Coordinates of C-alpha atoms in Angstrom, one line a residue:
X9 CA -317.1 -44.8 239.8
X10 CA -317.7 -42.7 237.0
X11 CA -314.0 -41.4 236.4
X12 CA -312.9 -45.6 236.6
X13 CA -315.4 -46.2 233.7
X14 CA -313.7 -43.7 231.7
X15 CA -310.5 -44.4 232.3
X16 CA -311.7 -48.0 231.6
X17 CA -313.0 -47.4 228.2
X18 CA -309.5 -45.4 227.3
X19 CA -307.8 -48.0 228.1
X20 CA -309.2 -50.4 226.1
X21 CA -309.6 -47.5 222.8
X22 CA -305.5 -47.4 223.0
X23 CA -305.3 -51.1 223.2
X24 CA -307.9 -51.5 220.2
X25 CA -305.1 -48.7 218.1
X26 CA -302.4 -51.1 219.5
X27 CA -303.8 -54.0 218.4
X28 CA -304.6 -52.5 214.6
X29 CA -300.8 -50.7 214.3
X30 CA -299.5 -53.8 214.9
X31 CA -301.6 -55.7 212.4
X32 CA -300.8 -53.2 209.9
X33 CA -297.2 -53.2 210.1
X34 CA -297.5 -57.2 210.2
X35 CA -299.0 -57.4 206.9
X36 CA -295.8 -54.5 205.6
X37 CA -293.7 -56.4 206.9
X38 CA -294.9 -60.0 205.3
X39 CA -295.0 -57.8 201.8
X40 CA -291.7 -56.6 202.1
X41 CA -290.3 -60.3 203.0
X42 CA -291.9 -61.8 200.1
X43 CA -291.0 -59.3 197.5
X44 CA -287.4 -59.4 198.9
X45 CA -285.3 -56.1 199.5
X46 CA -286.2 -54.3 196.0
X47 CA -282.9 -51.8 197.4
X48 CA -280.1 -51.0 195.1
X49 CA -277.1 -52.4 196.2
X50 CA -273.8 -49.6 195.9
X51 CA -270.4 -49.2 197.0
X52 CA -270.1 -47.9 201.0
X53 CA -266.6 -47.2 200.7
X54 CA -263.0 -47.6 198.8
X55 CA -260.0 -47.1 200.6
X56 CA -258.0 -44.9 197.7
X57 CA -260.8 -42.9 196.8
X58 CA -259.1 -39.3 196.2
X59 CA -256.4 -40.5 197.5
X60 CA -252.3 -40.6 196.3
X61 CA -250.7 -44.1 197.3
X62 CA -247.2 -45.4 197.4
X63 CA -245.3 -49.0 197.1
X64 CA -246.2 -49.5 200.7
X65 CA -250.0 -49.4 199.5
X66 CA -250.1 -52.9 198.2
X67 CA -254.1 -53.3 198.5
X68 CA -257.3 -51.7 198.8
X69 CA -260.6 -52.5 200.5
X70 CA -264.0 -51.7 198.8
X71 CA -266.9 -52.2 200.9
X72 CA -270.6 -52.8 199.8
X73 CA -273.6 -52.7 201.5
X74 CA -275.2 -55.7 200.3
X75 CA -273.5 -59.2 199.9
X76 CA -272.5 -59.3 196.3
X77 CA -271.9 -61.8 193.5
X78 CA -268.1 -62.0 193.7
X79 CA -268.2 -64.2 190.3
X80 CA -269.8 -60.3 188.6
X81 CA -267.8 -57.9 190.9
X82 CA -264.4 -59.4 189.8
X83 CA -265.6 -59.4 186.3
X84 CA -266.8 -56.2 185.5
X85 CA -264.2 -54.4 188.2
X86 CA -261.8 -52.4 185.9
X87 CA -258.9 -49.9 186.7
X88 CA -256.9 -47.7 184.1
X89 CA -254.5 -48.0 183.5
X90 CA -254.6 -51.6 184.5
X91 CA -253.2 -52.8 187.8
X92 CA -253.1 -56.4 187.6
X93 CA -253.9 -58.0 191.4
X94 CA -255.8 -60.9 193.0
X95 CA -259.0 -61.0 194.7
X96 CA -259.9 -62.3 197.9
X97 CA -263.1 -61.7 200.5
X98 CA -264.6 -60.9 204.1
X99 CA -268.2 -60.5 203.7
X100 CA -269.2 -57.7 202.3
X101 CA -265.7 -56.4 201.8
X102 CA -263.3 -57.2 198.4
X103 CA -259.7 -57.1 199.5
X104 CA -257.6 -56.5 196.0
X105 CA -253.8 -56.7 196.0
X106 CA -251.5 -56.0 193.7
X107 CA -249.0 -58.0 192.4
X108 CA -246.4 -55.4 191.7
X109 CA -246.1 -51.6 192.9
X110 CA -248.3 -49.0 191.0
X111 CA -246.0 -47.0 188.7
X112 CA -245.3 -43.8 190.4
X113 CA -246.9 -40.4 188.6
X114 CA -249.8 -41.8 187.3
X115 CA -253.3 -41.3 187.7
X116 CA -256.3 -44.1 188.0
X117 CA -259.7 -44.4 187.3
X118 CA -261.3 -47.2 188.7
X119 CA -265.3 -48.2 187.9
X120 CA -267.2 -51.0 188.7
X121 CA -270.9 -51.6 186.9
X122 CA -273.7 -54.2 186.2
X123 CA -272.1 -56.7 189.0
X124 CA -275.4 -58.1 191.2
X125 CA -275.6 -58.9 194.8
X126 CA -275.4 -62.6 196.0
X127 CA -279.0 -63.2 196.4
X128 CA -281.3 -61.7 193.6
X129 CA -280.8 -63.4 189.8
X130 CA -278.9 -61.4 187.2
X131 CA -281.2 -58.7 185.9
X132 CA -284.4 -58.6 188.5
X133 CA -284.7 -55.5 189.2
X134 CA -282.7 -54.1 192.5
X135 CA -280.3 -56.4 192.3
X136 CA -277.7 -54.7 190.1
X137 CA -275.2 -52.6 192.0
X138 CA -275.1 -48.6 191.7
X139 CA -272.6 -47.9 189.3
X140 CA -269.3 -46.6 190.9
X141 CA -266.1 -44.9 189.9
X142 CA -263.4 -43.2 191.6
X143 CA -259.9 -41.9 191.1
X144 CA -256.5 -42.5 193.0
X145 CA -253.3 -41.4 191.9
X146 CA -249.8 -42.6 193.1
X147 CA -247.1 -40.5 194.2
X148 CA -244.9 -37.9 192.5
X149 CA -242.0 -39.4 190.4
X150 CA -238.7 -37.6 191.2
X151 CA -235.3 -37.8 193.2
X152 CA -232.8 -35.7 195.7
X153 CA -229.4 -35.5 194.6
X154 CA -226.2 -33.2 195.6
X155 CA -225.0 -30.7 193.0
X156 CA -221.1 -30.5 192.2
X157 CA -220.9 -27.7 189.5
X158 CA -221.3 -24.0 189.9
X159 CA -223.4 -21.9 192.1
X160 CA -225.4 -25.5 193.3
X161 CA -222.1 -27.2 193.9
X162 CA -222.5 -29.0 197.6
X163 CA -226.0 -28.3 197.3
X164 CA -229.3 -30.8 198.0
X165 CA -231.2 -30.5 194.6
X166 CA -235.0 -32.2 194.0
X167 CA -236.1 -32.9 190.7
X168 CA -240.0 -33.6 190.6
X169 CA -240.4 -35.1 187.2
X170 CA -244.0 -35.3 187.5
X171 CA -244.5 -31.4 188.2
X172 CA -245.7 -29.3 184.8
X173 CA -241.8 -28.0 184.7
X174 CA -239.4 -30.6 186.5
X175 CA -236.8 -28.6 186.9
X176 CA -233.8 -28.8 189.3
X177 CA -234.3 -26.6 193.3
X178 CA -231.9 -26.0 195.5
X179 CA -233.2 -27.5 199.3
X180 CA -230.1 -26.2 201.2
X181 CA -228.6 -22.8 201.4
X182 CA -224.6 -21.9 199.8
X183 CA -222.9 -22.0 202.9
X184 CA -223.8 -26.0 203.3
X185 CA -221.6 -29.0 201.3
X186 CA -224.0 -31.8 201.9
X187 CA -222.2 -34.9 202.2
X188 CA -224.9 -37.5 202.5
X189 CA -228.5 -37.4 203.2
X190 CA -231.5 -39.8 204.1
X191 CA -235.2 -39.4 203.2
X192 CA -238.4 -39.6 205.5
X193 CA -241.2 -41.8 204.6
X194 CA -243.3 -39.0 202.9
X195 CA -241.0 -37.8 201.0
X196 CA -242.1 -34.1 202.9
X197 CA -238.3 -34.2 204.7
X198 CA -234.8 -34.7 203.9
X199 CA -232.1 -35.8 206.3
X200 CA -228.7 -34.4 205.5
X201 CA -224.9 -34.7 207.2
X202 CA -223.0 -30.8 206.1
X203 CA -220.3 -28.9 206.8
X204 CA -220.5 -25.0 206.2
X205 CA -218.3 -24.2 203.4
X206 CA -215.8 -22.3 205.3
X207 CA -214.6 -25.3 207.0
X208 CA -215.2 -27.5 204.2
X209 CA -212.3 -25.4 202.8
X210 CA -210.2 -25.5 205.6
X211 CA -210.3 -29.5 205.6
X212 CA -212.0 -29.1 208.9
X213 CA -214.6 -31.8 210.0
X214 CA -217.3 -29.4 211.4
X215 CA -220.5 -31.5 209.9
X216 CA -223.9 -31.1 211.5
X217 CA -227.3 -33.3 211.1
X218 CA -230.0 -31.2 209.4
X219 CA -233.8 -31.6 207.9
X220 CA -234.8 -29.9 205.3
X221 CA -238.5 -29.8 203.7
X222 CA -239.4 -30.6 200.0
X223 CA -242.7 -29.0 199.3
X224 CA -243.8 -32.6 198.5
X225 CA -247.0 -33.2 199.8
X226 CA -249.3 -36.7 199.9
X227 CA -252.8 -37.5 200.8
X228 CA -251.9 -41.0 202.0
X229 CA -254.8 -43.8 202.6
X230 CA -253.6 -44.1 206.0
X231 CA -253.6 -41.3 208.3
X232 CA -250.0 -39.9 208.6
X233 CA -248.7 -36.8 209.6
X234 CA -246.5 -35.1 206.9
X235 CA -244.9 -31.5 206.3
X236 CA -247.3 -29.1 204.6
X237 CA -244.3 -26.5 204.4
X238 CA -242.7 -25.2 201.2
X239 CA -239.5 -26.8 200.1
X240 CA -236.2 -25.4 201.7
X241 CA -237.4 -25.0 205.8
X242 CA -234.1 -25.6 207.2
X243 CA -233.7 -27.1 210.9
X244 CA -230.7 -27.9 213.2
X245 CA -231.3 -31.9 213.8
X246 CA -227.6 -32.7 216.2
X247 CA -224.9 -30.4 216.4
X248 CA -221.2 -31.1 216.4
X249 CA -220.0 -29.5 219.6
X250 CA -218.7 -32.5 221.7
X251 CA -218.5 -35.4 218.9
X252 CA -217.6 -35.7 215.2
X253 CA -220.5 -37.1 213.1
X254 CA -218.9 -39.5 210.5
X255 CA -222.2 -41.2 209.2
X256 CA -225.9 -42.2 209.8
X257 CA -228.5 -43.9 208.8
X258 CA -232.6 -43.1 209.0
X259 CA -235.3 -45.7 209.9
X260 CA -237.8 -46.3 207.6
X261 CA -240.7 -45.1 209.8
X262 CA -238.7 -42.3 210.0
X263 CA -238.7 -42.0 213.8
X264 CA -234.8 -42.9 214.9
X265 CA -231.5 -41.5 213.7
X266 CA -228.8 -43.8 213.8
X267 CA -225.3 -42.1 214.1
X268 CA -221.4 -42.5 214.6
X269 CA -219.7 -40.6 216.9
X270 CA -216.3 -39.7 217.7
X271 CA -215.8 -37.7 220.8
X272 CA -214.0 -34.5 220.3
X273 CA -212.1 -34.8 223.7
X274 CA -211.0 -38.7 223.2
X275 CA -210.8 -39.7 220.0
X276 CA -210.9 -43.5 221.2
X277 CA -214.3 -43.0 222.7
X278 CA -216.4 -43.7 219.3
X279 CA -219.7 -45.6 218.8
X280 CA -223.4 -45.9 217.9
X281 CA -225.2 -43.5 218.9
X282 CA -229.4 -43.5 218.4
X283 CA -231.6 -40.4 218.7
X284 CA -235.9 -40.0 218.3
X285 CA -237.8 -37.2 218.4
X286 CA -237.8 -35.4 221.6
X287 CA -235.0 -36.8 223.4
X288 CA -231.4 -36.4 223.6
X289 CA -229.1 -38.6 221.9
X290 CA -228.1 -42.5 223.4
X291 CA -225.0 -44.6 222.8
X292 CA -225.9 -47.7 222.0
X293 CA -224.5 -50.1 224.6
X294 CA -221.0 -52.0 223.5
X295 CA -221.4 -51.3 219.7
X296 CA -218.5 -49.4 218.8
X297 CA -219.4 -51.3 215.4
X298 CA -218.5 -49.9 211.7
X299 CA -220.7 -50.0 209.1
X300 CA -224.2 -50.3 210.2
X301 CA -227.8 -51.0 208.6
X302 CA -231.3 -50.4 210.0
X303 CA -233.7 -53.2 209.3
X304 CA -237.0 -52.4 207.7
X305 CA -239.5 -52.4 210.5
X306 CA -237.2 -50.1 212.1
X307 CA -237.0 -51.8 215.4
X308 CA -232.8 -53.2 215.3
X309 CA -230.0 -52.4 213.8
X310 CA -227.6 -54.6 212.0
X311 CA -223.7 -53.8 212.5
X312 CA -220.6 -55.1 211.8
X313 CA -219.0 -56.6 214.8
X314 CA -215.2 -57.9 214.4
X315 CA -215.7 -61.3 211.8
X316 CA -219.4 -61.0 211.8
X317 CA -222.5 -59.4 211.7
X318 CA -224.3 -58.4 214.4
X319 CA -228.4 -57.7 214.8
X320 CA -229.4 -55.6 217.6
X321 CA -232.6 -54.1 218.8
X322 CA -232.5 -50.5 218.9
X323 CA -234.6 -50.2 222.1
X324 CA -234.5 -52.1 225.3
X325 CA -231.8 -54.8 226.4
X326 CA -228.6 -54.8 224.2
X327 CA -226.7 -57.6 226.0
X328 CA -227.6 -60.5 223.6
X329 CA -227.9 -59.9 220.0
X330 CA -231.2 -61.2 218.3
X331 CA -228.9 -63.4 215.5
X332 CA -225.3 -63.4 215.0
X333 CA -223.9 -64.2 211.1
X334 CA -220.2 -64.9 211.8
X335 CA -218.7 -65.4 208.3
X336 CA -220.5 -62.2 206.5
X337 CA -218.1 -58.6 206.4
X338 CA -221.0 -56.2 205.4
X339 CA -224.7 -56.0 204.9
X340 CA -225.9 -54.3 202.1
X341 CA -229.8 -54.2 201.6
X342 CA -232.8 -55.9 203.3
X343 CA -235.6 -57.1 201.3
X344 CA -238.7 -55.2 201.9
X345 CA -240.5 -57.7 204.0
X346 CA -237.3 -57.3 206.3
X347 CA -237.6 -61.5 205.5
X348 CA -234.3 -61.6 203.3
X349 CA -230.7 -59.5 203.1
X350 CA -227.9 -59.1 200.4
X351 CA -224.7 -59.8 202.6
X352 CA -221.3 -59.9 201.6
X353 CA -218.5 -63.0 202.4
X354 CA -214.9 -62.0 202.1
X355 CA -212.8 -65.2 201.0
X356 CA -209.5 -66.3 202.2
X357 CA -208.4 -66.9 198.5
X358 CA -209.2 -62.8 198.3
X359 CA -212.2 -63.2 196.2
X360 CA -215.7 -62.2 197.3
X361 CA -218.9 -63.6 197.5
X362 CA -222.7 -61.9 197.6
X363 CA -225.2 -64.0 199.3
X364 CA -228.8 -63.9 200.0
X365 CA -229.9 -64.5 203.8
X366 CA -233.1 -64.8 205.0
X367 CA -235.0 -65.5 208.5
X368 CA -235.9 -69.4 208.0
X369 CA -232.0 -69.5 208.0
X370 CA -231.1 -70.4 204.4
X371 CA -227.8 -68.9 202.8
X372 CA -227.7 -68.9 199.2
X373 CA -224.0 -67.9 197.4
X374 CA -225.5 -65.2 194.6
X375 CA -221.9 -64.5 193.0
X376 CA -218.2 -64.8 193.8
X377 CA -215.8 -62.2 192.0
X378 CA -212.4 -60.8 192.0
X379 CA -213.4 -57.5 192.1
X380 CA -215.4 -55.4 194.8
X381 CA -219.2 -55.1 195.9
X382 CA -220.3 -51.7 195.9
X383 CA -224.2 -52.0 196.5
X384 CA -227.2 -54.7 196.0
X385 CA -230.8 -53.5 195.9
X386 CA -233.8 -55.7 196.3
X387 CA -236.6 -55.1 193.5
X388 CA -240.4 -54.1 195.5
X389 CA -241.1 -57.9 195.4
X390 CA -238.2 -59.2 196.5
X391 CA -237.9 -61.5 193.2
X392 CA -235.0 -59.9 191.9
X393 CA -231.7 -58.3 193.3
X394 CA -229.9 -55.7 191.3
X395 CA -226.0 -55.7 192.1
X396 CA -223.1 -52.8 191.3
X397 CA -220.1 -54.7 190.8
X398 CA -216.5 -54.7 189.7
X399 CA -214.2 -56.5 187.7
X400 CA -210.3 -56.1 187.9
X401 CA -209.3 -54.8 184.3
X402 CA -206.0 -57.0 183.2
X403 CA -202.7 -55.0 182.6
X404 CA -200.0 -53.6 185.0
X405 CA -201.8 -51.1 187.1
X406 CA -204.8 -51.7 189.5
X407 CA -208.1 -50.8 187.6
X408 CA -211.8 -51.9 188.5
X409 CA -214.3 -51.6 186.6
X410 CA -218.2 -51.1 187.5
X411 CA -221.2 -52.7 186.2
X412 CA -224.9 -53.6 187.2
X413 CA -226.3 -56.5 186.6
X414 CA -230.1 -58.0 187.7
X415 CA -230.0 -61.5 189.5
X416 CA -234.0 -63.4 190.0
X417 CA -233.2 -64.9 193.2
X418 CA -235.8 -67.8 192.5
X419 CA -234.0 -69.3 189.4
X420 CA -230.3 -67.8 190.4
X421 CA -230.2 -65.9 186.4
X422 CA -227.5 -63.3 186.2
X423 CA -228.2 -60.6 183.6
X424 CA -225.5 -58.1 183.1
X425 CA -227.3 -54.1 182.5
X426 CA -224.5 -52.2 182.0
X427 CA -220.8 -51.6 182.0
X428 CA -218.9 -48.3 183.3
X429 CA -215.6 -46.9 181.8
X430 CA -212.7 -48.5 183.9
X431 CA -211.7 -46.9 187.0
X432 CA -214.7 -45.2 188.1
X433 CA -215.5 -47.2 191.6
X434 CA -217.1 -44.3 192.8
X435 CA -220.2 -44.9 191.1
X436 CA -223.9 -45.1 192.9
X437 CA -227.5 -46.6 191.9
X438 CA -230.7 -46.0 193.4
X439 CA -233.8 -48.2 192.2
X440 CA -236.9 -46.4 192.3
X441 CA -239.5 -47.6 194.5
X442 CA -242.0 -49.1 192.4
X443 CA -239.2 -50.9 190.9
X444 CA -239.1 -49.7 186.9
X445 CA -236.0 -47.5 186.8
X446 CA -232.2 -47.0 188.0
X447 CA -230.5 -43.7 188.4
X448 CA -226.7 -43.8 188.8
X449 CA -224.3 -41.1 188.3
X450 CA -220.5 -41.4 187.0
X451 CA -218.3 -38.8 189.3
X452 CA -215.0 -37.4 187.3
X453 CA -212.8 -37.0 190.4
X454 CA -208.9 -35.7 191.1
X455 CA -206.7 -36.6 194.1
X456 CA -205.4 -32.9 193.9
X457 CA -207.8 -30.3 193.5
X458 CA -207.1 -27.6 191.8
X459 CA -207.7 -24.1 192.6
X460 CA -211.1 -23.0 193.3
X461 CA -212.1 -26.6 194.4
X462 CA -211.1 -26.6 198.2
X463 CA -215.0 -26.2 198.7
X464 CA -215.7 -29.2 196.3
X465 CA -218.2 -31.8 197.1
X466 CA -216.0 -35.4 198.2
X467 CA -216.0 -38.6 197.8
X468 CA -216.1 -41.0 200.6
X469 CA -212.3 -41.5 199.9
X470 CA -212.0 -37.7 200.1
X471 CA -211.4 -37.3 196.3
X472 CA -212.6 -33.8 195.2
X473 CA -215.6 -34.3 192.4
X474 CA -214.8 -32.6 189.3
X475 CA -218.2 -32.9 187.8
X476 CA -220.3 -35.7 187.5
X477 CA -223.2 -37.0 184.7
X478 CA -226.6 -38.8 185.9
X479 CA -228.2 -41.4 184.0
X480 CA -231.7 -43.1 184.2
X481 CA -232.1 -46.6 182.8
X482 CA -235.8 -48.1 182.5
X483 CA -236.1 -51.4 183.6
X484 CA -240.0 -52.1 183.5
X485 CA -240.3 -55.0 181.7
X486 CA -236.9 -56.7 182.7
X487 CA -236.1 -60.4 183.4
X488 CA -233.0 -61.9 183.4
X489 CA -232.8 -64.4 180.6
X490 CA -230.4 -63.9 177.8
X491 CA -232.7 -63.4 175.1
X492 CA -234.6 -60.2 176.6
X493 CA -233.8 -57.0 175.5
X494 CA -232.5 -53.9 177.7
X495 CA -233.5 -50.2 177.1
X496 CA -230.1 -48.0 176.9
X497 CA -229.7 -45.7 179.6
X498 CA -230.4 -41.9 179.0
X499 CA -228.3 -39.2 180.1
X500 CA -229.7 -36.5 181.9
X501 CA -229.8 -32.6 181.9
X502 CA -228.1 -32.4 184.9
X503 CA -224.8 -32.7 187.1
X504 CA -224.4 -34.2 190.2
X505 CA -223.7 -37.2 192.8
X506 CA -225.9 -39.6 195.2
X507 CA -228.7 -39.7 193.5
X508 CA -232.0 -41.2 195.2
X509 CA -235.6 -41.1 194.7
X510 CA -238.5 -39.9 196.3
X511 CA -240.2 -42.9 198.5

């Protein structure tokens, strides 16, 4: 009887502590409710911090940890150099996207102070946010091209022009002649067709698919897996035992090869051929196609099929083509949305015409000439298309002759750039990624090489390349009335052919 008394009386001692906790922390917690979260509010997260982005990075996300006053965050948010963009929200979380690319090689300092959270007046105390800055950088400006002069001749240079000294490396040992090459997504890896230089003097078609590294190395937002070697780690991609490689094309995610092959044992057995990592190499099913493009979320190809283009997935069924265009020859750029192409239309009358192409089904004649269409590149927004062109040049003999111009697809404005010497068709451009710059180069070539140049780098006409200048031409604050001014190209230190920049 005595222990149930005491038990009794314990009982109601921890029910009598209970009782008083919770009164306690009743009354804290009515305090706290009516003086309101006296918390600072601060930044949780931002998506570049420390981080190096490229034009595929079109946004970031910062994160609070309090609902904020948009009205005062979009105010007092500042980046510099500037990067104008539009806002948008999800709660706590301020979605900013740019309206054009960042310029490449730059670095950013972005700060945000004295915005307040949603709920407290401006200036009570706690409710103005934590002062925040970061840094972000984009990538390394610079460019792959192949030498044609002296001990680099047939080489694959890189030129990072954001390093402390940008000069010229060689990527690719003597005994290679590149002949064309593709870069991977990162910029870490080169793709390159050569022949070894013996058989490159012997006329012989002996090339073989490499990768080479760069030494470039990016902290991307999103986790990616890149090469953390030096520049120059050479590997064997395809050899050329059983088929001749004549050309081939990289997807953007950087995952499938796209090739054509012509079997060594039957020359009339040729085709498309796809290869990905880890697997042996597949024909593509009843393409034996010619020139071929893949389309930017890397999952078809499109290929020229008899009086029409063709676009084919890369994986799964082949039987039925996804669209057919029947009056188009050649494709020659996809926008970056993969929503709109640059195709070309070869008229009856012999004239040609450039027309824009895109997935609601609208075709839109850009230009009709007498002369040729060499290339078309679509600007990072898609806004504006730049063209390499030629004109027939009157007289007697056959002459075309080059130039660029910069067509804004919503108003239809032609601007002409620039105009080439006559008879150089064997120009190339490359617009730069974030869309501010051209690099082309102007190839001196001979039909007859002369002694010494059995080993020289080729044209895709097999002309030997006597040397060859490369120019840059800014084009930052283009448009494409008449009344705009254009910057003159510059002429760099360097000699070579194909030039293209780092993604």
């Amino acid at each position: 009887m005595i222990d149930r008394m005491i038990k009794f009386k314990s009982i109601q001692s921890l029910d009598r502590i209970a009782i008083t906790l919770i009164g306690v922390l009743t009354i804290a917690i009515a305090i706290l409710l009516f003086q309101g979260d006296r918390s600072v509010p601060h930044v949780r997260s931002f998506t570049w911090q420390d981080k190096q982005i490229g034009v595929e990075h079109d946004r970031f996300v910062i994160t609070f940890t309090r609902p904020m006053d948009r009205a005062s965050v979009e105010e007092n948010l500042k980046i510099n150099p500037p990067l104008p963009g539009k806002f948008s929200w999800a709660g706590r979380r301020l979605v900013y996207t740019l309206i054009s690319p960042a310029p490449y090689g730059m670095e950013y300092q972005l700060s945000l102070e004295k915005a307040t959270d949603k709920y407290s007046n401006s200036g009570k105390a706690g409710a103005i946010l934590q002062p925040f800055s970061a840094k972000f950088r984009t990538r390394d400006r610079g460019f792959a091209y192949i030498g044609v002069e002296g001990q680099n001749s047939g080489e694959l240079m890189l030129v990072n022009l954001s390093a402390n000294e940008p000069k010229p490396i060689a990527l690719t040992p003597p005994d290679l002649v590149v002949s064309d090459f593709k870069l991977y997504p990162q910029g870490d890896r080169i793709l390159f067709l050569a022949n070894d230089r013996n058989s490159q003097r012997q006329g012989a078609l002996q090339a073989k698919i490499y990768e080479v590294t760069t030494g470039i190395r990016t902290n991307p937002p999103d986790p990616q897996t890149a090469s953390q070697e030096t520049a120059g780690k050479l590997k064997l991609v395809l050899d050329n035992k059983d088929y001749q490689i004549l050309k081939f094309d990289l997807s953007p995610d950087g995952e499938t090869i796209v090739m054509q092959l012509v079997s060594r044992r039957n020359p009339g057995e040729f085709g498309i051929w796809t290869l990905q990592p880890n697997s042996a190499p597949k024909p593509l099913p009843g393409k034996p196609g010619g020139d071929f493009l893949i389309t930017p979320d890397s999952k078809a190809l499109a290929v020229t099929q008899g009086e029409g283009l063709a676009i084919v997935p890369l994986t799964g069924s082949q039987d039925q083509p996804l669209d057919f265009l029947p009056k188009y020859g050649s494709i020659l750029a996809f926008s970056r949305n993969g929503l709109a192409a640059a195709t070309v239309k070869f008229n009856q009358d012999f004239t040609r015409s450039l027309f824009l192409v895109n997935t609601q089904g609208t075709e839109k004649e850009l230009q009709r000439i007498n002369g040729s269409i060499l290339d078309a590149e679509f600007d990072p927004t898609g806004e504006i298309l730049y063209c390499l062109l030629t004109q027939l040049v009157p007289g007697d003999q056959y002459q075309e002759q080059p130039y660029v111009v910069a067509i804004n697809l919503k108003t239809g404005e032609t601007k002409k750039l620039l105009e080439f010497s006559s008879n150089q068709r064997q120009v190339r451009m490359n617009l730069s990624p974030d869309g501010i710059a051209l690099l082309f180069d102007q190839p001196l070539i001979t039909p007859q090489p002369a002694a010494g140049m059995s080993d020289a780098v080729r044209t895709d006409d097999n002309a030997a390349i006597v040397t060859s200048k490369l120019w840059l031409l800014p084009i930052s604050s283009i448009n494409t009335t008449e009344t705009s001014t254009t910057s003159n190209p510059e002429e760099l230190p360097i000699t070579g052919v194909r030039p293209v920049w780092l993604p």
